[in-house]
Amino acid sequence: MSASTHPGTETLLRYAAGTLPAGPRLLVDVHLEGCPECRATVARLMSVGGALLEACEPLALAPDALDRALARLDSPSTRRNPAALHHAEAAGATPPKRWPLPEGLKLPPGVVLPPAIASRRIGRLVPVAPGVRLGLVHLEEDPDAQVLLFRIAPGRAIPQHTHAGLEFTHVICGGFSDPDGHYGPGDLVECDADVDHSPRVDDDGECICLAAFDGRIRFRGLLGMVTRPFL
Ligand SMILES: [Zn+2]
């Protein structure tokens, strides 16, 4: 089986339905910014969902339903919806702020952070293993979300780890391989909890990538002890 470099159908369904947790949702946002194919799929899923809602029998609304709907419209996750953002920018609204690059992150010439990430505060990148640095991406809407920015030297492996649910990895620059295939810039890789893997970065350059998890992540051995305070 060849590896998929797009989010799975179930992930896109959960994204469209608003049930994907904040961390994986952010990685899908990043992928959608660069993938017209998946944007079209999400738009179709959202229109199907809307048509299904219209076909449903009307239900009595809770007395505070309008207030809650208005509050959601103003929530950070709604504001960050790429479609909503596009409308806001078209209407001349202030574009989202960009944070300075975190300490320890240097991007190759011509590479910029995806807008959905550049508008988030990223903690200092700390060395956690030979050739591996990671920083925590802060999500206002879910302070407990684990979204990690990795900077990994050529030929190094992403340290061995296990996770309770799905793991999502998005490549910003460089590339890596696992037994299923090779992944490059813009690719999003999903792995389930059964996979105990240690993907290896290409020999010809650093890899900068993002990782998010449906469940909690644990690294093995010494790295597990090093990362425990901030994971
Ligand atoms: Zn895609």
PDB file of C-alpha atoms and ligand atoms in Angstrom:
ATOM      1  CA  MET A   1       0.000   0.000   0.000  1.00  0.00           C
ATOM      2  CA  SER A   2       1.436   3.371  -0.924  1.00  0.00           C
ATOM      3  CA  ALA A   3       1.360   6.086   1.714  1.00  0.00           C
ATOM      4  CA  SER A   4      -1.252   8.852   1.584  1.00  0.00           C
ATOM      5  CA  THR A   5       0.019  12.412   1.734  1.00  0.00           C
ATOM      6  CA  HIS A   6      -3.428  13.938   2.420  1.00  0.00           C
ATOM      7  CA  PRO A   7      -5.698  13.726   5.484  1.00  0.00           C
ATOM      8  CA  GLY A   8      -7.890  10.595   5.489  1.00  0.00           C
ATOM      9  CA  THR A   9     -11.583  10.796   4.604  1.00  0.00           C
ATOM     10  CA  GLU A  10     -12.614  10.250   8.224  1.00  0.00           C
ATOM     11  CA  THR A  11     -10.338  13.120   9.326  1.00  0.00           C
ATOM     12  CA  LEU A  12     -11.843  15.467   6.700  1.00  0.00           C
ATOM     13  CA  LEU A  13     -15.342  14.420   7.819  1.00  0.00           C
ATOM     14  CA  ARG A  14     -14.483  15.205  11.449  1.00  0.00           C
ATOM     15  CA  TYR A  15     -12.921  18.507  10.339  1.00  0.00           C
ATOM     16  CA  ALA A  16     -16.047  19.467   8.361  1.00  0.00           C
ATOM     17  CA  ALA A  17     -18.289  18.441  11.262  1.00  0.00           C
ATOM     18  CA  GLY A  18     -16.179  20.456  13.747  1.00  0.00           C
ATOM     19  CA  THR A  19     -15.388  17.401  15.897  1.00  0.00           C
ATOM     20  CA  LEU A  20     -11.637  17.164  15.223  1.00  0.00           C
ATOM     21  CA  PRO A  21      -9.610  18.218  18.314  1.00  0.00           C
ATOM     22  CA  ALA A  22      -7.784  21.572  18.127  1.00  0.00           C
ATOM     23  CA  GLY A  23      -4.279  20.162  17.457  1.00  0.00           C
ATOM     24  CA  PRO A  24      -5.100  17.934  14.470  1.00  0.00           C
ATOM     25  CA  ARG A  25      -7.530  20.625  13.286  1.00  0.00           C
ATOM     26  CA  LEU A  26      -4.671  23.124  13.077  1.00  0.00           C
ATOM     27  CA  LEU A  27      -2.608  20.688  10.987  1.00  0.00           C
ATOM     28  CA  VAL A  28      -5.548  20.143   8.621  1.00  0.00           C
ATOM     29  CA  ASP A  29      -5.899  23.969   8.382  1.00  0.00           C
ATOM     30  CA  VAL A  30      -2.224  24.120   7.365  1.00  0.00           C
ATOM     31  CA  HIS A  31      -2.705  21.350   4.791  1.00  0.00           C
ATOM     32  CA  LEU A  32      -5.843  22.990   3.338  1.00  0.00           C
ATOM     33  CA  GLU A  33      -3.932  26.245   2.792  1.00  0.00           C
ATOM     34  CA  GLY A  34      -1.807  24.401   0.222  1.00  0.00           C
ATOM     35  CA  CYS A  35      -4.114  21.662  -1.105  1.00  0.00           C
ATOM     36  CA  PRO A  36      -6.996  22.699  -3.439  1.00  0.00           C
ATOM     37  CA  GLU A  37      -8.070  19.039  -3.722  1.00  0.00           C
ATOM     38  CA  CYS A  38      -8.748  18.646   0.018  1.00  0.00           C
ATOM     39  CA  ARG A  39     -10.294  22.166   0.204  1.00  0.00           C
ATOM     40  CA  ALA A  40     -12.803  21.047  -2.457  1.00  0.00           C
ATOM     41  CA  THR A  41     -13.541  17.839  -0.511  1.00  0.00           C
ATOM     42  CA  VAL A  42     -14.150  19.805   2.721  1.00  0.00           C
ATOM     43  CA  ALA A  43     -16.420  22.272   0.870  1.00  0.00           C
ATOM     44  CA  ARG A  44     -18.439  19.326  -0.521  1.00  0.00           C
ATOM     45  CA  LEU A  45     -18.685  17.679   2.912  1.00  0.00           C
ATOM     46  CA  MET A  46     -19.825  20.965   4.479  1.00  0.00           C
ATOM     47  CA  SER A  47     -22.524  21.475   1.825  1.00  0.00           C
ATOM     48  CA  VAL A  48     -23.747  17.879   2.300  1.00  0.00           C
ATOM     49  CA  GLY A  49     -23.856  18.492   6.076  1.00  0.00           C
ATOM     50  CA  GLY A  50     -25.831  21.719   5.498  1.00  0.00           C
ATOM     51  CA  ALA A  51     -28.301  19.949   3.183  1.00  0.00           C
ATOM     52  CA  LEU A  52     -28.795  17.181   5.770  1.00  0.00           C
ATOM     53  CA  LEU A  53     -29.494  19.772   8.464  1.00  0.00           C
ATOM     54  CA  GLU A  54     -32.067  21.488   6.243  1.00  0.00           C
ATOM     55  CA  ALA A  55     -33.762  18.126   5.585  1.00  0.00           C
ATOM     56  CA  CYS A  56     -34.113  17.437   9.326  1.00  0.00           C
ATOM     57  CA  GLU A  57     -37.347  18.066  11.199  1.00  0.00           C
ATOM     58  CA  PRO A  58     -37.124  21.444  12.933  1.00  0.00           C
ATOM     59  CA  LEU A  59     -36.362  21.100  16.639  1.00  0.00           C
ATOM     60  CA  ALA A  60     -37.308  23.455  19.447  1.00  0.00           C
ATOM     61  CA  LEU A  61     -34.247  25.623  20.184  1.00  0.00           C
ATOM     62  CA  ALA A  62     -32.869  26.112  23.671  1.00  0.00           C
ATOM     63  CA  PRO A  63     -33.598  29.634  24.995  1.00  0.00           C
ATOM     64  CA  ASP A  64     -29.880  30.583  24.867  1.00  0.00           C
ATOM     65  CA  ALA A  65     -29.231  29.052  21.416  1.00  0.00           C
ATOM     66  CA  LEU A  66     -28.839  32.415  19.655  1.00  0.00           C
ATOM     67  CA  ASP A  67     -26.387  33.746  22.271  1.00  0.00           C
ATOM     68  CA  ARG A  68     -24.308  30.580  22.038  1.00  0.00           C
ATOM     69  CA  ALA A  69     -24.261  30.696  18.220  1.00  0.00           C
ATOM     70  CA  LEU A  70     -23.121  34.345  18.292  1.00  0.00           C
ATOM     71  CA  ALA A  71     -20.416  33.516  20.843  1.00  0.00           C
ATOM     72  CA  ARG A  72     -19.163  30.689  18.608  1.00  0.00           C
ATOM     73  CA  LEU A  73     -18.961  33.032  15.636  1.00  0.00           C
ATOM     74  CA  ASP A  74     -16.530  35.120  17.644  1.00  0.00           C
ATOM     75  CA  SER A  75     -14.483  32.201  18.994  1.00  0.00           C
ATOM     76  CA  PRO A  76     -10.785  31.816  18.029  1.00  0.00           C
ATOM     77  CA  SER A  77     -11.445  28.548  16.130  1.00  0.00           C
ATOM     78  CA  THR A  78     -14.153  30.173  13.997  1.00  0.00           C
ATOM     79  CA  ARG A  79     -11.959  33.168  13.346  1.00  0.00           C
ATOM     80  CA  ARG A  80      -9.224  30.815  12.161  1.00  0.00           C
ATOM     81  CA  ASN A  81     -11.421  28.898   9.728  1.00  0.00           C
ATOM     82  CA  PRO A  82      -9.632  29.474   6.386  1.00  0.00           C
ATOM     83  CA  ALA A  83     -12.937  30.226   4.619  1.00  0.00           C
ATOM     84  CA  ALA A  84     -13.910  32.727   7.327  1.00  0.00           C
ATOM     85  CA  LEU A  85     -10.429  34.252   7.172  1.00  0.00           C
ATOM     86  CA  HIS A  86     -10.695  34.661   3.424  1.00  0.00           C
ATOM     87  CA  HIS A  87     -13.976  36.551   3.822  1.00  0.00           C
ATOM     88  CA  ALA A  88     -12.507  38.717   6.581  1.00  0.00           C
ATOM     89  CA  GLU A  89      -9.493  39.621   4.425  1.00  0.00           C
ATOM     90  CA  ALA A  90     -11.691  40.334   1.404  1.00  0.00           C
ATOM     91  CA  ALA A  91     -13.746  42.687   3.589  1.00  0.00           C
ATOM     92  CA  GLY A  92     -10.557  44.620   4.475  1.00  0.00           C
ATOM     93  CA  ALA A  93     -10.280  43.291   8.043  1.00  0.00           C
ATOM     94  CA  THR A  94      -6.892  43.275   9.796  1.00  0.00           C
ATOM     95  CA  PRO A  95      -4.905  40.213   8.705  1.00  0.00           C
ATOM     96  CA  PRO A  96      -3.925  37.782  11.515  1.00  0.00           C
ATOM     97  CA  LYS A  97      -0.793  38.782  13.439  1.00  0.00           C
ATOM     98  CA  ARG A  98       2.491  37.020  12.743  1.00  0.00           C
ATOM     99  CA  TRP A  99       4.738  36.145  15.664  1.00  0.00           C
ATOM    100  CA  PRO A 100       8.519  36.424  15.270  1.00  0.00           C
ATOM    101  CA  LEU A 101      10.243  33.100  14.603  1.00  0.00           C
ATOM    102  CA  PRO A 102      10.957  31.285  17.865  1.00  0.00           C
ATOM    103  CA  GLU A 103      14.517  31.145  19.194  1.00  0.00           C
ATOM    104  CA  GLY A 104      16.309  28.133  17.700  1.00  0.00           C
ATOM    105  CA  LEU A 105      14.364  28.067  14.434  1.00  0.00           C
ATOM    106  CA  LYS A 106      16.098  29.053  11.217  1.00  0.00           C
ATOM    107  CA  LEU A 107      14.257  28.569   7.931  1.00  0.00           C
ATOM    108  CA  PRO A 108      16.070  27.862   4.653  1.00  0.00           C
ATOM    109  CA  PRO A 109      15.959  30.662   2.037  1.00  0.00           C
ATOM    110  CA  GLY A 110      12.556  30.956   0.392  1.00  0.00           C
ATOM    111  CA  VAL A 111      10.738  28.990   3.131  1.00  0.00           C
ATOM    112  CA  VAL A 112       8.123  30.705   5.315  1.00  0.00           C
ATOM    113  CA  LEU A 113       5.933  29.267   8.038  1.00  0.00           C
ATOM    114  CA  PRO A 114       2.366  28.506   6.857  1.00  0.00           C
ATOM    115  CA  PRO A 115       0.055  31.433   7.862  1.00  0.00           C
ATOM    116  CA  ALA A 116      -1.988  29.180  10.205  1.00  0.00           C
ATOM    117  CA  ILE A 117       1.235  28.510  12.177  1.00  0.00           C
ATOM    118  CA  ALA A 118       2.890  31.920  11.839  1.00  0.00           C
ATOM    119  CA  SER A 119      -0.092  33.443  13.700  1.00  0.00           C
ATOM    120  CA  ARG A 120       0.615  31.203  16.748  1.00  0.00           C
ATOM    121  CA  ARG A 121       3.154  31.699  19.496  1.00  0.00           C
ATOM    122  CA  ILE A 122       5.814  28.995  19.354  1.00  0.00           C
ATOM    123  CA  GLY A 123       8.057  28.276  22.323  1.00  0.00           C
ATOM    124  CA  ARG A 124      11.857  28.233  22.079  1.00  0.00           C
ATOM    125  CA  LEU A 125      13.153  25.171  20.217  1.00  0.00           C
ATOM    126  CA  VAL A 126      15.033  22.997  22.687  1.00  0.00           C
ATOM    127  CA  PRO A 127      17.445  20.185  21.815  1.00  0.00           C
ATOM    128  CA  VAL A 128      15.882  16.880  22.902  1.00  0.00           C
ATOM    129  CA  ALA A 129      18.137  14.354  21.147  1.00  0.00           C
ATOM    130  CA  PRO A 130      21.230  14.539  18.883  1.00  0.00           C
ATOM    131  CA  GLY A 131      20.169  16.612  15.849  1.00  0.00           C
ATOM    132  CA  VAL A 132      16.577  16.999  17.091  1.00  0.00           C
ATOM    133  CA  ARG A 133      15.017  20.205  18.453  1.00  0.00           C
ATOM    134  CA  LEU A 134      11.390  20.773  19.265  1.00  0.00           C
ATOM    135  CA  GLY A 135       9.185  23.678  20.320  1.00  0.00           C
ATOM    136  CA  LEU A 136       5.616  23.742  21.534  1.00  0.00           C
ATOM    137  CA  VAL A 137       3.029  25.576  19.396  1.00  0.00           C
ATOM    138  CA  HIS A 138       0.589  27.373  21.724  1.00  0.00           C
ATOM    139  CA  LEU A 139      -3.116  27.103  20.905  1.00  0.00           C
ATOM    140  CA  GLU A 140      -5.278  29.726  22.636  1.00  0.00           C
ATOM    141  CA  GLU A 141      -8.388  27.647  22.020  1.00  0.00           C
ATOM    142  CA  ASP A 142      -6.933  24.551  23.718  1.00  0.00           C
ATOM    143  CA  PRO A 143      -3.928  25.172  25.984  1.00  0.00           C
ATOM    144  CA  ASP A 144      -3.565  21.406  26.558  1.00  0.00           C
ATOM    145  CA  ALA A 145      -3.229  20.586  22.851  1.00  0.00           C
ATOM    146  CA  GLN A 146       0.082  19.010  21.922  1.00  0.00           C
ATOM    147  CA  VAL A 147       1.310  20.532  18.683  1.00  0.00           C
ATOM    148  CA  LEU A 148       5.063  20.264  18.234  1.00  0.00           C
ATOM    149  CA  LEU A 149       7.383  21.955  15.759  1.00  0.00           C
ATOM    150  CA  PHE A 150      10.369  19.719  14.988  1.00  0.00           C
ATOM    151  CA  ARG A 151      13.679  20.757  13.464  1.00  0.00           C
ATOM    152  CA  ILE A 152      15.634  17.629  12.604  1.00  0.00           C
ATOM    153  CA  ALA A 153      19.142  17.400  11.122  1.00  0.00           C
ATOM    154  CA  PRO A 154      19.831  15.504   7.874  1.00  0.00           C
ATOM    155  CA  GLY A 155      19.886  11.719   8.246  1.00  0.00           C
ATOM    156  CA  ARG A 156      18.450  11.790  11.794  1.00  0.00           C
ATOM    157  CA  ALA A 157      15.391   9.905  12.945  1.00  0.00           C
ATOM    158  CA  ILE A 158      12.326  11.361  14.672  1.00  0.00           C
ATOM    159  CA  PRO A 159      12.730   9.792  18.134  1.00  0.00           C
ATOM    160  CA  GLN A 160      10.797   6.619  18.905  1.00  0.00           C
ATOM    161  CA  HIS A 161       7.518   7.320  20.606  1.00  0.00           C
ATOM    162  CA  THR A 162       4.061   5.947  21.177  1.00  0.00           C
ATOM    163  CA  HIS A 163       0.734   7.735  21.132  1.00  0.00           C
ATOM    164  CA  ALA A 164      -2.752   6.846  22.261  1.00  0.00           C
ATOM    165  CA  GLY A 165      -4.647   7.983  19.142  1.00  0.00           C
ATOM    166  CA  LEU A 166      -3.894   9.216  15.624  1.00  0.00           C
ATOM    167  CA  GLU A 167      -0.673  11.117  14.952  1.00  0.00           C
ATOM    168  CA  PHE A 168      -0.601  13.802  12.265  1.00  0.00           C
ATOM    169  CA  THR A 169       2.657  15.068  10.752  1.00  0.00           C
ATOM    170  CA  HIS A 170       2.896  17.957   8.290  1.00  0.00           C
ATOM    171  CA  VAL A 171       6.139  18.630   6.421  1.00  0.00           C
ATOM    172  CA  ILE A 172       7.079  22.333   6.125  1.00  0.00           C
ATOM    173  CA  CYS A 173      10.449  21.809   4.401  1.00  0.00           C
ATOM    174  CA  GLY A 174      12.853  18.950   3.766  1.00  0.00           C
ATOM    175  CA  GLY A 175      11.542  15.399   3.791  1.00  0.00           C
ATOM    176  CA  PHE A 176      11.544  12.065   5.578  1.00  0.00           C
ATOM    177  CA  SER A 177      10.819   8.398   4.890  1.00  0.00           C
ATOM    178  CA  ASP A 178       9.104   5.610   6.765  1.00  0.00           C
ATOM    179  CA  PRO A 179       8.433   2.029   5.634  1.00  0.00           C
ATOM    180  CA  ASP A 180       5.329   3.251   3.718  1.00  0.00           C
ATOM    181  CA  GLY A 181       7.009   5.910   1.606  1.00  0.00           C
ATOM    182  CA  HIS A 182       8.662   9.303   1.312  1.00  0.00           C
ATOM    183  CA  TYR A 183       7.087  12.625   2.360  1.00  0.00           C
ATOM    184  CA  GLY A 184       7.946  16.174   1.295  1.00  0.00           C
ATOM    185  CA  PRO A 185       6.755  19.784   1.757  1.00  0.00           C
ATOM    186  CA  GLY A 186       2.965  20.134   2.065  1.00  0.00           C
ATOM    187  CA  ASP A 187       2.397  16.433   2.774  1.00  0.00           C
ATOM    188  CA  LEU A 188       0.280  15.418   5.737  1.00  0.00           C
ATOM    189  CA  VAL A 189       0.798  11.938   7.144  1.00  0.00           C
ATOM    190  CA  GLU A 190      -1.609  10.136   9.486  1.00  0.00           C
ATOM    191  CA  CYS A 191      -0.435   7.221  11.635  1.00  0.00           C
ATOM    192  CA  ASP A 192      -2.584   5.223  13.987  1.00  0.00           C
ATOM    193  CA  ALA A 193      -1.717   4.143  17.507  1.00  0.00           C
ATOM    194  CA  ASP A 194      -0.530   0.675  16.420  1.00  0.00           C
ATOM    195  CA  VAL A 195       2.421   2.133  14.549  1.00  0.00           C
ATOM    196  CA  ASP A 196       5.603   2.221  16.607  1.00  0.00           C
ATOM    197  CA  HIS A 197       7.801   4.068  14.205  1.00  0.00           C
ATOM    198  CA  SER A 198      10.841   6.261  13.884  1.00  0.00           C
ATOM    199  CA  PRO A 199      10.790   8.034  10.492  1.00  0.00           C
ATOM    200  CA  ARG A 200      14.183   9.064   9.059  1.00  0.00           C
ATOM    201  CA  VAL A 201      14.982  12.505   7.639  1.00  0.00           C
ATOM    202  CA  ASP A 202      16.546  12.773   4.136  1.00  0.00           C
ATOM    203  CA  ASP A 203      20.343  13.000   3.957  1.00  0.00           C
ATOM    204  CA  ASP A 204      20.421  16.173   1.861  1.00  0.00           C
ATOM    205  CA  GLY A 205      18.862  18.718   4.253  1.00  0.00           C
ATOM    206  CA  GLU A 206      17.105  19.518   7.522  1.00  0.00           C
ATOM    207  CA  CYS A 207      13.445  18.666   7.942  1.00  0.00           C
ATOM    208  CA  ILE A 208      11.094  21.113   9.649  1.00  0.00           C
ATOM    209  CA  CYS A 209       7.746  19.562  10.393  1.00  0.00           C
ATOM    210  CA  LEU A 210       4.726  19.815  12.671  1.00  0.00           C
ATOM    211  CA  ALA A 211       3.155  17.011  14.673  1.00  0.00           C
ATOM    212  CA  ALA A 212      -0.223  16.867  16.425  1.00  0.00           C
ATOM    213  CA  PHE A 213      -1.971  14.069  18.249  1.00  0.00           C
ATOM    214  CA  ASP A 214      -5.473  12.847  18.848  1.00  0.00           C
ATOM    215  CA  GLY A 215      -4.306  11.367  22.143  1.00  0.00           C
ATOM    216  CA  ARG A 216      -1.259  12.049  24.279  1.00  0.00           C
ATOM    217  CA  ILE A 217       2.275  11.372  23.063  1.00  0.00           C
ATOM    218  CA  ARG A 218       5.047   9.723  25.050  1.00  0.00           C
ATOM    219  CA  PHE A 219       8.653   9.487  23.977  1.00  0.00           C
ATOM    220  CA  ARG A 220      10.735   6.521  25.010  1.00  0.00           C
ATOM    221  CA  GLY A 221      13.802   6.315  27.250  1.00  0.00           C
ATOM    222  CA  LEU A 222      15.847   9.388  28.117  1.00  0.00           C
ATOM    223  CA  LEU A 223      13.898  11.603  25.725  1.00  0.00           C
ATOM    224  CA  GLY A 224      10.725  10.691  27.617  1.00  0.00           C
ATOM    225  CA  MET A 225      12.275  12.118  30.777  1.00  0.00           C
ATOM    226  CA  VAL A 226      13.566  15.239  29.004  1.00  0.00           C
ATOM    227  CA  THR A 227      10.237  16.107  27.393  1.00  0.00           C
ATOM    228  CA  ARG A 228       7.977  15.221  30.341  1.00  0.00           C
ATOM    229  CA  PRO A 229       8.034  18.713  31.917  1.00  0.00           C
ATOM    230  CA  PHE A 230       6.522  20.376  28.880  1.00  0.00           C
ATOM    231  CA  LEU A 231       4.452  17.619  27.258  1.00  0.00           C
TER     232      LEU A 231
HETATM  233 ZN    ZN B   1      -4.784  17.311   0.454  1.00  0.00          ZN
END
